[in-house]
PDB file of C-alpha atoms in Angstrom:
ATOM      1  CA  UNK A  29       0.000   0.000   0.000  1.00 58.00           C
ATOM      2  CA  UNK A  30       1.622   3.461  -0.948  1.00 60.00           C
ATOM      3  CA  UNK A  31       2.722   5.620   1.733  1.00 62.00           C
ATOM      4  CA  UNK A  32       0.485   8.128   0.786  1.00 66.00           C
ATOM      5  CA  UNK A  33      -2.839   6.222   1.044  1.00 70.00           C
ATOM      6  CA  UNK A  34      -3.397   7.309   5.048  1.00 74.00           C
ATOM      7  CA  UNK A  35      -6.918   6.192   4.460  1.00 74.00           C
ATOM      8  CA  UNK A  36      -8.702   3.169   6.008  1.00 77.00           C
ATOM      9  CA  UNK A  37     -11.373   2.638   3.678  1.00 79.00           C
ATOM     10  CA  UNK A  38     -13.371   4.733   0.761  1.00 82.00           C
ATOM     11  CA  UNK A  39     -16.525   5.364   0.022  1.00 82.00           C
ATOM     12  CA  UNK A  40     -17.903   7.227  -2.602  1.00 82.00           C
ATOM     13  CA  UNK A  41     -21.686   8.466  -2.898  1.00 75.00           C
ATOM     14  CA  UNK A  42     -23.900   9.113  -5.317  1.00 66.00           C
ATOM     15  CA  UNK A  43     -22.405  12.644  -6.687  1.00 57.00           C
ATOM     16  CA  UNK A  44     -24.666  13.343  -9.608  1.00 62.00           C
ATOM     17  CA  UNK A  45     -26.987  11.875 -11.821  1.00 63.00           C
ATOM     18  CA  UNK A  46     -24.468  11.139 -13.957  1.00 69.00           C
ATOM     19  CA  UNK A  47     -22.214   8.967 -11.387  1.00 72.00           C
ATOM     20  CA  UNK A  48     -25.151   6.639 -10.156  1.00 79.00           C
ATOM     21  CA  UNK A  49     -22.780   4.820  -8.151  1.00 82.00           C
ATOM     22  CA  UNK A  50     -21.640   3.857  -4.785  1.00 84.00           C
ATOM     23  CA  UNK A  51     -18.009   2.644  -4.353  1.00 87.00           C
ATOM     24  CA  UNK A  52     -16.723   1.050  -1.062  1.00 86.00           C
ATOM     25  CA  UNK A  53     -13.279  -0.186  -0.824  1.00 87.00           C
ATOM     26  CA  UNK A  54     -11.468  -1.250   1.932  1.00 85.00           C
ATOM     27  CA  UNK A  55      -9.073  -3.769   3.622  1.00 85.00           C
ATOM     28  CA  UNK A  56      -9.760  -7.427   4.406  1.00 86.00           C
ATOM     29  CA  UNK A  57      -7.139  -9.989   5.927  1.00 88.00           C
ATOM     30  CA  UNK A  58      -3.635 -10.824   3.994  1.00 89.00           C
ATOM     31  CA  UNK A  59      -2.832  -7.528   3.128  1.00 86.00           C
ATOM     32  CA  UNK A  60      -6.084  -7.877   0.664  1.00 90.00           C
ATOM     33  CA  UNK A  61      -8.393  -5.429  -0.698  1.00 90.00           C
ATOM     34  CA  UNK A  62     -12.462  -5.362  -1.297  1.00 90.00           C
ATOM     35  CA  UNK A  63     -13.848  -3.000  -3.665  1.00 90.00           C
ATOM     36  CA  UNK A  64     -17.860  -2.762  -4.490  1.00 89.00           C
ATOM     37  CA  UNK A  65     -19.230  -0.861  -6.950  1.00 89.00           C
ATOM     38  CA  UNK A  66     -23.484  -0.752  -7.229  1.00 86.00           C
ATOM     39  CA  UNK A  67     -24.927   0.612  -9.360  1.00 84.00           C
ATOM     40  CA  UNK A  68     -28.610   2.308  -9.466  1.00 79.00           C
ATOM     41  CA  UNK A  69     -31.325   2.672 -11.140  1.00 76.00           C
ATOM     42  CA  UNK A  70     -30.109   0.013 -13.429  1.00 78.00           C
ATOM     43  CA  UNK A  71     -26.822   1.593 -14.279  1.00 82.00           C
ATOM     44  CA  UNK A  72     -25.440  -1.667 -13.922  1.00 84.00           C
ATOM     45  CA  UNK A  73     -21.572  -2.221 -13.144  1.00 87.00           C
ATOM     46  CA  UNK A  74     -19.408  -4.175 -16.396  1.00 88.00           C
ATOM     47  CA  UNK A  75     -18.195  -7.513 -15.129  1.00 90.00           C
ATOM     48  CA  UNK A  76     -15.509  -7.919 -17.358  1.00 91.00           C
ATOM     49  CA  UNK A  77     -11.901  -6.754 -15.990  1.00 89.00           C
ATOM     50  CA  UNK A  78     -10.522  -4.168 -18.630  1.00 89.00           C
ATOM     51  CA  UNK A  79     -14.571  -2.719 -19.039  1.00 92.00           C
ATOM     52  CA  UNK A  80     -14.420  -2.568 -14.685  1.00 90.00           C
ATOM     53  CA  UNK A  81     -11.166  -0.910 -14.546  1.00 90.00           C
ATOM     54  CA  UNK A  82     -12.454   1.314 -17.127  1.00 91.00           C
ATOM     55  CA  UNK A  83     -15.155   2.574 -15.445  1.00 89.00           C
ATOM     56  CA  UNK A  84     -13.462   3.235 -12.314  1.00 89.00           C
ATOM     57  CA  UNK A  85     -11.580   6.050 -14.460  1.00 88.00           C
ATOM     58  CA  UNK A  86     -14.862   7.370 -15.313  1.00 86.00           C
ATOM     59  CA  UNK A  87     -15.775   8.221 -11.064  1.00 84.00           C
ATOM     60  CA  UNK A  88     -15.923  11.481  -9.559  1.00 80.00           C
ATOM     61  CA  UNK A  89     -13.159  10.497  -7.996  1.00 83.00           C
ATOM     62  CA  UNK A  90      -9.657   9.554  -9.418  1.00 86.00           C
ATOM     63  CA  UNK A  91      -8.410   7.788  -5.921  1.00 87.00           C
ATOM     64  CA  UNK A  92     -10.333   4.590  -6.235  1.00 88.00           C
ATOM     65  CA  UNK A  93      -9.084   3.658 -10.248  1.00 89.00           C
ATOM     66  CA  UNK A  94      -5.261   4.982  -9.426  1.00 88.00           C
ATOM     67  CA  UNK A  95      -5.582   2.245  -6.049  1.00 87.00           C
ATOM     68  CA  UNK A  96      -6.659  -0.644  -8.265  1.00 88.00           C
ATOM     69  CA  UNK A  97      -4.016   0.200 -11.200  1.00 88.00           C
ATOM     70  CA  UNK A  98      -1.409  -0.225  -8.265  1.00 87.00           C
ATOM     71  CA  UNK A  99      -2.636  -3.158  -7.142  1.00 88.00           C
ATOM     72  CA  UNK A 100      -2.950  -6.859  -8.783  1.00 90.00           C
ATOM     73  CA  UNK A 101      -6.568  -8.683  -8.966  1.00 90.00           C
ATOM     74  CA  UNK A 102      -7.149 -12.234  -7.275  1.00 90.00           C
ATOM     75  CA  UNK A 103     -10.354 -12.582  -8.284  1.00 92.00           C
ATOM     76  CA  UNK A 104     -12.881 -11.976 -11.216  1.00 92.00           C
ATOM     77  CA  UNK A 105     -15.423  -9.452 -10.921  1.00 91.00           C
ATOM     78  CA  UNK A 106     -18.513 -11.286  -9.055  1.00 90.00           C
ATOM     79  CA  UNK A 107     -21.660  -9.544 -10.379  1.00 87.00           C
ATOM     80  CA  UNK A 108     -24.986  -9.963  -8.000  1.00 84.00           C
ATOM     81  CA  UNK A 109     -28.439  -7.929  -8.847  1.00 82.00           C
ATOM     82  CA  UNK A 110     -29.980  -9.544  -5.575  1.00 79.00           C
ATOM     83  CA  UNK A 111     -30.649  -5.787  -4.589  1.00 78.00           C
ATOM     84  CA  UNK A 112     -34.506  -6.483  -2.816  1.00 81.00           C
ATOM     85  CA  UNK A 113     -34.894  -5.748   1.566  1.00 85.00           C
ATOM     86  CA  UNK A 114     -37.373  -8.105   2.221  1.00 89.00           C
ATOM     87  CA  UNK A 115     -37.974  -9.084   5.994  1.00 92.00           C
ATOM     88  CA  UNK A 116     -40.815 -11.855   7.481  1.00 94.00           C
ATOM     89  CA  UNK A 117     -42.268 -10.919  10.247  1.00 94.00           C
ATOM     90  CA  UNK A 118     -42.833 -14.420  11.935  1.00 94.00           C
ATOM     91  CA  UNK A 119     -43.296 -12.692  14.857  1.00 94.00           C
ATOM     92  CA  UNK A 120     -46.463 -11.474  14.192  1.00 93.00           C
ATOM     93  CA  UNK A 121     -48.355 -14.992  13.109  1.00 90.00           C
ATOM     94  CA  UNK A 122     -50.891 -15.675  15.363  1.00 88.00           C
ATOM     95  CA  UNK A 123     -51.122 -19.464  14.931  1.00 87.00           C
ATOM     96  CA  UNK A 124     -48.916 -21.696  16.023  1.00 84.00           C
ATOM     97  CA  UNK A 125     -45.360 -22.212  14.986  1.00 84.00           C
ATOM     98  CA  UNK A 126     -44.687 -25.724  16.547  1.00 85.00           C
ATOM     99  CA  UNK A 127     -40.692 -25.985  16.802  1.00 86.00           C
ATOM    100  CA  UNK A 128     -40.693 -24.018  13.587  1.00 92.00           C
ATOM    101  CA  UNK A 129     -37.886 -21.086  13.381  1.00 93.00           C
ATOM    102  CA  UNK A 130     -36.132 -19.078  10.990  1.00 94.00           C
ATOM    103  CA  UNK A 131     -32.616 -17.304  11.021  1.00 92.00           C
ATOM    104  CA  UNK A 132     -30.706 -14.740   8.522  1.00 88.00           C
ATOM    105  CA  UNK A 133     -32.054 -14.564   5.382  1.00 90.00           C
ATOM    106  CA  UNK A 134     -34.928 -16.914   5.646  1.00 93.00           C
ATOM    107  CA  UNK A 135     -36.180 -14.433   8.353  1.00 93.00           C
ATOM    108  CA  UNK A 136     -35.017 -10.909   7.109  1.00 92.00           C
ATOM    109  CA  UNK A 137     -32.715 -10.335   3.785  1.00 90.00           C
ATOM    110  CA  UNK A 138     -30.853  -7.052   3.347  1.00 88.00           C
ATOM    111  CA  UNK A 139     -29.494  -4.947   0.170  1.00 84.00           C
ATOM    112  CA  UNK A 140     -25.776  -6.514   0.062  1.00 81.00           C
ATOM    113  CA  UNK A 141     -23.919  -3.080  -0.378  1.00 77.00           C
ATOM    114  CA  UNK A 142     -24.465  -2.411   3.696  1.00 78.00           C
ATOM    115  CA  UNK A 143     -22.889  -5.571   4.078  1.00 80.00           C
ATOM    116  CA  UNK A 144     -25.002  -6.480   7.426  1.00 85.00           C
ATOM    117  CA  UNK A 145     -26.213  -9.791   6.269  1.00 87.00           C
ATOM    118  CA  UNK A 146     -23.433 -12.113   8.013  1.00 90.00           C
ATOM    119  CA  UNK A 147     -23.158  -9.796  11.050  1.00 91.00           C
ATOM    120  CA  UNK A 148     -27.103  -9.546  11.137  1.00 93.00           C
ATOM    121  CA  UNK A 149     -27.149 -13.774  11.229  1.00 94.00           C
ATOM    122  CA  UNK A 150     -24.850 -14.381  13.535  1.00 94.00           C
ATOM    123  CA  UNK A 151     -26.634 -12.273  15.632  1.00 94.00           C
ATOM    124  CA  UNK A 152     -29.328 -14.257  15.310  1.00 96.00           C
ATOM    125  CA  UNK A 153     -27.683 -17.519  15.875  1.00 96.00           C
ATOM    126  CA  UNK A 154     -26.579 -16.004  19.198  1.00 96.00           C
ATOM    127  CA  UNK A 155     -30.261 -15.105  20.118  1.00 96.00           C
ATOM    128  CA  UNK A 156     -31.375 -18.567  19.435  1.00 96.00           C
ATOM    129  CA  UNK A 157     -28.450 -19.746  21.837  1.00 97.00           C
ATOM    130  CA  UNK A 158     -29.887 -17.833  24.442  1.00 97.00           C
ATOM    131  CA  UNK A 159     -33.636 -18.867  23.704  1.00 96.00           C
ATOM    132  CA  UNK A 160     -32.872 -22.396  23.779  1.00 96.00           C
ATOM    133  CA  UNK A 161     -31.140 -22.239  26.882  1.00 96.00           C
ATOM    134  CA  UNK A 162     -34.224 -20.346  27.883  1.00 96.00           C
ATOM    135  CA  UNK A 163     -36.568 -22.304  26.831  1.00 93.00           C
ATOM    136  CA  UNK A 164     -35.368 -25.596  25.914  1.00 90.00           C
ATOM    137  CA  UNK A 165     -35.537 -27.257  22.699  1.00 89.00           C
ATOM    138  CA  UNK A 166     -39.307 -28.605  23.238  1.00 85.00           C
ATOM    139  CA  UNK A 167     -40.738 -25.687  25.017  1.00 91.00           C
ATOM    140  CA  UNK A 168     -43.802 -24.386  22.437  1.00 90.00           C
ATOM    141  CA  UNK A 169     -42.991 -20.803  23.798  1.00 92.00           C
ATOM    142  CA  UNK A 170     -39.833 -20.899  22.102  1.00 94.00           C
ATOM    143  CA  UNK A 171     -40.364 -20.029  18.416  1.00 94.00           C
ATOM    144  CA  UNK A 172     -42.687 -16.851  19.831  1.00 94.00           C
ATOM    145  CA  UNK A 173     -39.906 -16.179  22.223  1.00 95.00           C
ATOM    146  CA  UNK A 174     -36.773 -16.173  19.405  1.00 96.00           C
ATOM    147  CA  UNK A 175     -39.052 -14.590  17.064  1.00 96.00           C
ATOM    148  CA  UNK A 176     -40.115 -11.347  18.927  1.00 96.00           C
ATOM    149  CA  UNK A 177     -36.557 -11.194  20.045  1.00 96.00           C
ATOM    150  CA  UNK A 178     -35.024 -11.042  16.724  1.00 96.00           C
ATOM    151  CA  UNK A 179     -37.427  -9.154  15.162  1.00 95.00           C
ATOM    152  CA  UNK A 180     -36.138  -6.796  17.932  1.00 93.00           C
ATOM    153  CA  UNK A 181     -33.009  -6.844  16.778  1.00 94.00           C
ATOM    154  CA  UNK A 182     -33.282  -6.588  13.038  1.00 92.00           C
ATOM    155  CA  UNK A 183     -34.755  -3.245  13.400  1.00 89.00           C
ATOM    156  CA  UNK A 184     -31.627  -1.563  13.081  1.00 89.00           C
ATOM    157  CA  UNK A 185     -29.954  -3.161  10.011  1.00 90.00           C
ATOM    158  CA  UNK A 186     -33.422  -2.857   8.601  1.00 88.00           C
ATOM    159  CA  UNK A 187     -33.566   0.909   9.071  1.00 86.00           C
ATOM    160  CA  UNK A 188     -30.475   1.234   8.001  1.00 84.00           C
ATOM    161  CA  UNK A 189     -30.523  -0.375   4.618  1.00 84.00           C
ATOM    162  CA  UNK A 190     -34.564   0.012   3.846  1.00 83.00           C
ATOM    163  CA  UNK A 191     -33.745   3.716   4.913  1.00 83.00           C
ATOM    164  CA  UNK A 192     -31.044   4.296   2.230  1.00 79.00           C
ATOM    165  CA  UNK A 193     -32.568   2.907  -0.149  1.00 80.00           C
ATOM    166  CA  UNK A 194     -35.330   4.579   0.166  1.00 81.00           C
ATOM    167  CA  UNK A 195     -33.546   7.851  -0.609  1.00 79.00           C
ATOM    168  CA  UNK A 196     -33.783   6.939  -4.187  1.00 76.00           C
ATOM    169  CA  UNK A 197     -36.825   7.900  -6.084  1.00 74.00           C
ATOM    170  CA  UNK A 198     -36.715   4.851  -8.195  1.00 74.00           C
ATOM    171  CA  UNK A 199     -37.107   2.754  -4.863  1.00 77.00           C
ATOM    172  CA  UNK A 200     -40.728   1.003  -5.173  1.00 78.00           C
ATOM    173  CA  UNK A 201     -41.447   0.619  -1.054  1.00 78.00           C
ATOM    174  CA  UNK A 202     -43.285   2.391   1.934  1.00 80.00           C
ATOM    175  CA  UNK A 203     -41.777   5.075   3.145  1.00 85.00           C
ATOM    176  CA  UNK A 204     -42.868   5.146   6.626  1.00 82.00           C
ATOM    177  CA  UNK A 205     -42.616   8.572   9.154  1.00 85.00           C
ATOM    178  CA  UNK A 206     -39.453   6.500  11.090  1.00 84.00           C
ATOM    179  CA  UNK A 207     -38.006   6.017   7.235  1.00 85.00           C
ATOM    180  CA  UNK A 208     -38.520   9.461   6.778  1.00 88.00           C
ATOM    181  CA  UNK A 209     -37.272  10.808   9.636  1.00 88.00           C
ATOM    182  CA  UNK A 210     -34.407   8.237   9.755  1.00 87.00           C
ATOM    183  CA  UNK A 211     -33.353   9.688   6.268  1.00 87.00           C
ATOM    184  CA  UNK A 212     -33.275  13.281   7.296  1.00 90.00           C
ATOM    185  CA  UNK A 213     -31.644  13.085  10.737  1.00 90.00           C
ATOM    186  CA  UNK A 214     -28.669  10.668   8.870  1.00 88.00           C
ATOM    187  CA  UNK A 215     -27.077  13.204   6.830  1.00 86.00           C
ATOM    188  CA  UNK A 216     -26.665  15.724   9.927  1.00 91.00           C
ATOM    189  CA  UNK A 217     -25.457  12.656  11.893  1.00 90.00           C
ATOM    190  CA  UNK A 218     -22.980  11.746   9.207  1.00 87.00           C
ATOM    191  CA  UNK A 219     -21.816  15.659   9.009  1.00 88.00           C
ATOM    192  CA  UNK A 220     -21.608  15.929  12.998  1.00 90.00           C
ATOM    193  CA  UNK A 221     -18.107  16.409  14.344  1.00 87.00           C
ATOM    194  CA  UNK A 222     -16.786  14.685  17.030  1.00 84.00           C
ATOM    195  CA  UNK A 223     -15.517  11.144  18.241  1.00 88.00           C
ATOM    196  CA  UNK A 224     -18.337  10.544  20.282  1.00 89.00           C
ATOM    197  CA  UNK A 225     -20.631  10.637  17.267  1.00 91.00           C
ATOM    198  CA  UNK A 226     -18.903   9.334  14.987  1.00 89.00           C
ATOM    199  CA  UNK A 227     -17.893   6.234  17.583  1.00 91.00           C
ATOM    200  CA  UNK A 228     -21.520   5.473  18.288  1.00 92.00           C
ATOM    201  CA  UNK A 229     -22.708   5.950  14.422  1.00 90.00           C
ATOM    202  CA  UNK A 230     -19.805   3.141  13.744  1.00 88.00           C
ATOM    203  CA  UNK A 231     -21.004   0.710  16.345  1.00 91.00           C
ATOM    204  CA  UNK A 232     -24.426   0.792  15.253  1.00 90.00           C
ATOM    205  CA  UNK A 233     -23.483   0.060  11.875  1.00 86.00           C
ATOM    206  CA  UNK A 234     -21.534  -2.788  12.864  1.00 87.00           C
ATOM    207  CA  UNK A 235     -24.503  -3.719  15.037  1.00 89.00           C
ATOM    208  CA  UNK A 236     -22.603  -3.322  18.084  1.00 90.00           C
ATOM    209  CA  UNK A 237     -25.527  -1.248  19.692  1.00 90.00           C
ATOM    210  CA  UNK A 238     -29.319  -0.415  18.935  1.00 88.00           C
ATOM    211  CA  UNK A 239     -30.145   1.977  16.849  1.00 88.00           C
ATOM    212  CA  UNK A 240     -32.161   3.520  19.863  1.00 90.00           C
ATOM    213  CA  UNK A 241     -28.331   4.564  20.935  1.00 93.00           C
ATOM    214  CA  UNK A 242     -28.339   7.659  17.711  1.00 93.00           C
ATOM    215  CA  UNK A 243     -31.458   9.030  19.321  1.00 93.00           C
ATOM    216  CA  UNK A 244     -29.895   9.023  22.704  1.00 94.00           C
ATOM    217  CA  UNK A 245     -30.109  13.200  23.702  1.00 94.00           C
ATOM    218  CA  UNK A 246     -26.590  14.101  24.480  1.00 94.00           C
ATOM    219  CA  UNK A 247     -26.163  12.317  20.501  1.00 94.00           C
ATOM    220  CA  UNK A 248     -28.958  14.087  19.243  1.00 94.00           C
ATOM    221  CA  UNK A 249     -28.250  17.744  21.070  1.00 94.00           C
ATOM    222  CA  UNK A 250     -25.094  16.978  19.485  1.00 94.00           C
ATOM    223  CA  UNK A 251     -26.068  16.405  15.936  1.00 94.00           C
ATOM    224  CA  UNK A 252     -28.626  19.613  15.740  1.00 93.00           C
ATOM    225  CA  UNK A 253     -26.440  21.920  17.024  1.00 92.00           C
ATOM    226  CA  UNK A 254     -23.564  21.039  14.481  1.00 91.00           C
ATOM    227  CA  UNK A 255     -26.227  21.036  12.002  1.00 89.00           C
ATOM    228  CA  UNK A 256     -27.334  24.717  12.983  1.00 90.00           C
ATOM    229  CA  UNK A 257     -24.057  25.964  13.029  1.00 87.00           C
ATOM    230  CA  UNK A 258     -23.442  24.641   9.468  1.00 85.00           C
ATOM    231  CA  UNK A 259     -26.882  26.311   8.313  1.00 84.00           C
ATOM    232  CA  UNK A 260     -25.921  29.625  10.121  1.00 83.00           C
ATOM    233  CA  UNK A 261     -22.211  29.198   8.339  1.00 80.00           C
ATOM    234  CA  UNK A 262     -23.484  29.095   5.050  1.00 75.00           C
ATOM    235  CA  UNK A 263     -25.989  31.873   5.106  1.00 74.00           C
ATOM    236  CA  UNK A 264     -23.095  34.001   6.138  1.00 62.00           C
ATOM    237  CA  UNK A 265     -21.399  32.531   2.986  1.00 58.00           C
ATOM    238  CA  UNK A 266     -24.145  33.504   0.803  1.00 51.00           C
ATOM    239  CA  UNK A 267     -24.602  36.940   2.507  1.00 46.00           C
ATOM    240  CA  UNK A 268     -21.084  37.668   1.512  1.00 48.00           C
ATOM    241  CA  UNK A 269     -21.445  36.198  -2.171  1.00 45.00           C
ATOM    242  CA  UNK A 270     -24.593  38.120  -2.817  1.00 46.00           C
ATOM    243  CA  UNK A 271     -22.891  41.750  -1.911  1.00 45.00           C
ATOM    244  CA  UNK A 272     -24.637  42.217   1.341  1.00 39.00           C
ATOM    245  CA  UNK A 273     -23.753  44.218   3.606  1.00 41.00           C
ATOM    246  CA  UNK A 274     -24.197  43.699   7.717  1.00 40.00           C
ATOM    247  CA  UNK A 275     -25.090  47.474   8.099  1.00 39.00           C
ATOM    248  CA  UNK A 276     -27.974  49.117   6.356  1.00 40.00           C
ATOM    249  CA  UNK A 277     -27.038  52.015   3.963  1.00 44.00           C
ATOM    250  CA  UNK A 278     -25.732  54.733   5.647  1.00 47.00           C
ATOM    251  CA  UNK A 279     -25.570  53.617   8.877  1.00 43.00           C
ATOM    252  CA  UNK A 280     -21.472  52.934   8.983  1.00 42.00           C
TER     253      UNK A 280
END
């Protein structure tokens, strides 16, 4: 890795219409590399090598093409369009479930670019540890039990990626008032300063906490502030672009 790449991993976001993509590359074990490109709206990514390179050159930005010309490829390019958020609520049948249960994506699938799915199930493998030795294997309460305890869980990594993709008007879905909200209080969290927002938006990502943690109030007095002081910063910009001045006329 070049000295100059100081960097732990990259992401880039959608920038325009024009660069419907999403770009996240960072490092795995062995001194190894991951880099995923999704497209949207259909703007698919090429799956051959020399058309994938090629279209790295073509990104808003030139870091992520001038890594990968440095670097050698182990792999081929794996293409997936298995893009759908699709979670069964098994917690909410009524009838009952005998010793039936249902863990990672048989219970709740997620868009692959958040790469929660393997965290997300063995999370849930861990829950049904805990309700077995609860419950025991033949206990009838169990499958109710696991169920309403994982469906507890998978809220977060279902906000997060049903959220985000929801951003997108080409998204077919319901966009609930917590998907809503969710999407307009992310950005200022993203934007908010600070280790102590930053470290508790990274641990709920990596499902380390609930996502009831970014609605705590010292994380939330944190974010609003930050995000008035950015709103009050760039009025003052576009004061002084538009000629304004902070007396009236006469009045200096």
């Amino acid at each position: 890795m070049a000295a100059e790449w100081w960097w732990k991993v990259l992401f880039l976001r959608i920038a325009t219409p024009e660069q419907p993509y999403f770009i996240a590359f960072f490092p795995i074990e062995n001194q190894r590399w991951l880099l995923s490109y999704i497209g949207v709206n259909k703007a698919y990514p090429p799956t051959r090598e020399d058309e994938f390179t090629a279209a790295l050159a073509r990104l808003a930005s030139p870091v992520v093409h001038e890594m990968v010309r440095r670097m050698e490829p182990i792999s081929p390019v794996y293409p997936s369009r298995a893009t759908r958020n699709r979670w069964r609520h098994y917690e909410r049948w009524r009838t009952p479930l005998g010793r039936f249960v249902a863990i990672a994506d048989a219970a709740c699938s997620y868009n692959p670019r958040f790469g929660q799915g393997m965290s997300a199930a063995a999370v849930s493998a861990q829950i049904l540890k805990d309700c077995l030795a609860a419950y025991g294997v033949g206990d009838p309460r169990l499958p109710r039990g696991f169920f309403a305890a994982q469906a507890h869980f998978q809220r977060t990594p279902w906000l997060f990626a049903a959220a985000d993709d929801l951003r997108l008007p080409a998204t077919v879905g319901n966009r609930s008032v917590s998907v809503r909200l969710f999407n307009w209080y992310r950005p200022k969290l993203v934007a908010c300063p600070g280790r102590q927002v930053g470290a508790c938006l990274g641990e709920v990502t990596h499902l380390m906490r609930p996502m009831s943690s970014l609605f705590a109030p010292e994380v939330v007095s944190r974010v609003l502030v930050a995000a008035m002081w950015r709103r009050i910063k760039a009025t003052g910009r576009k004061a002084s672009s538009d000629g304004l001045r902070p007396m009236p006329p006469g009045a200096e």
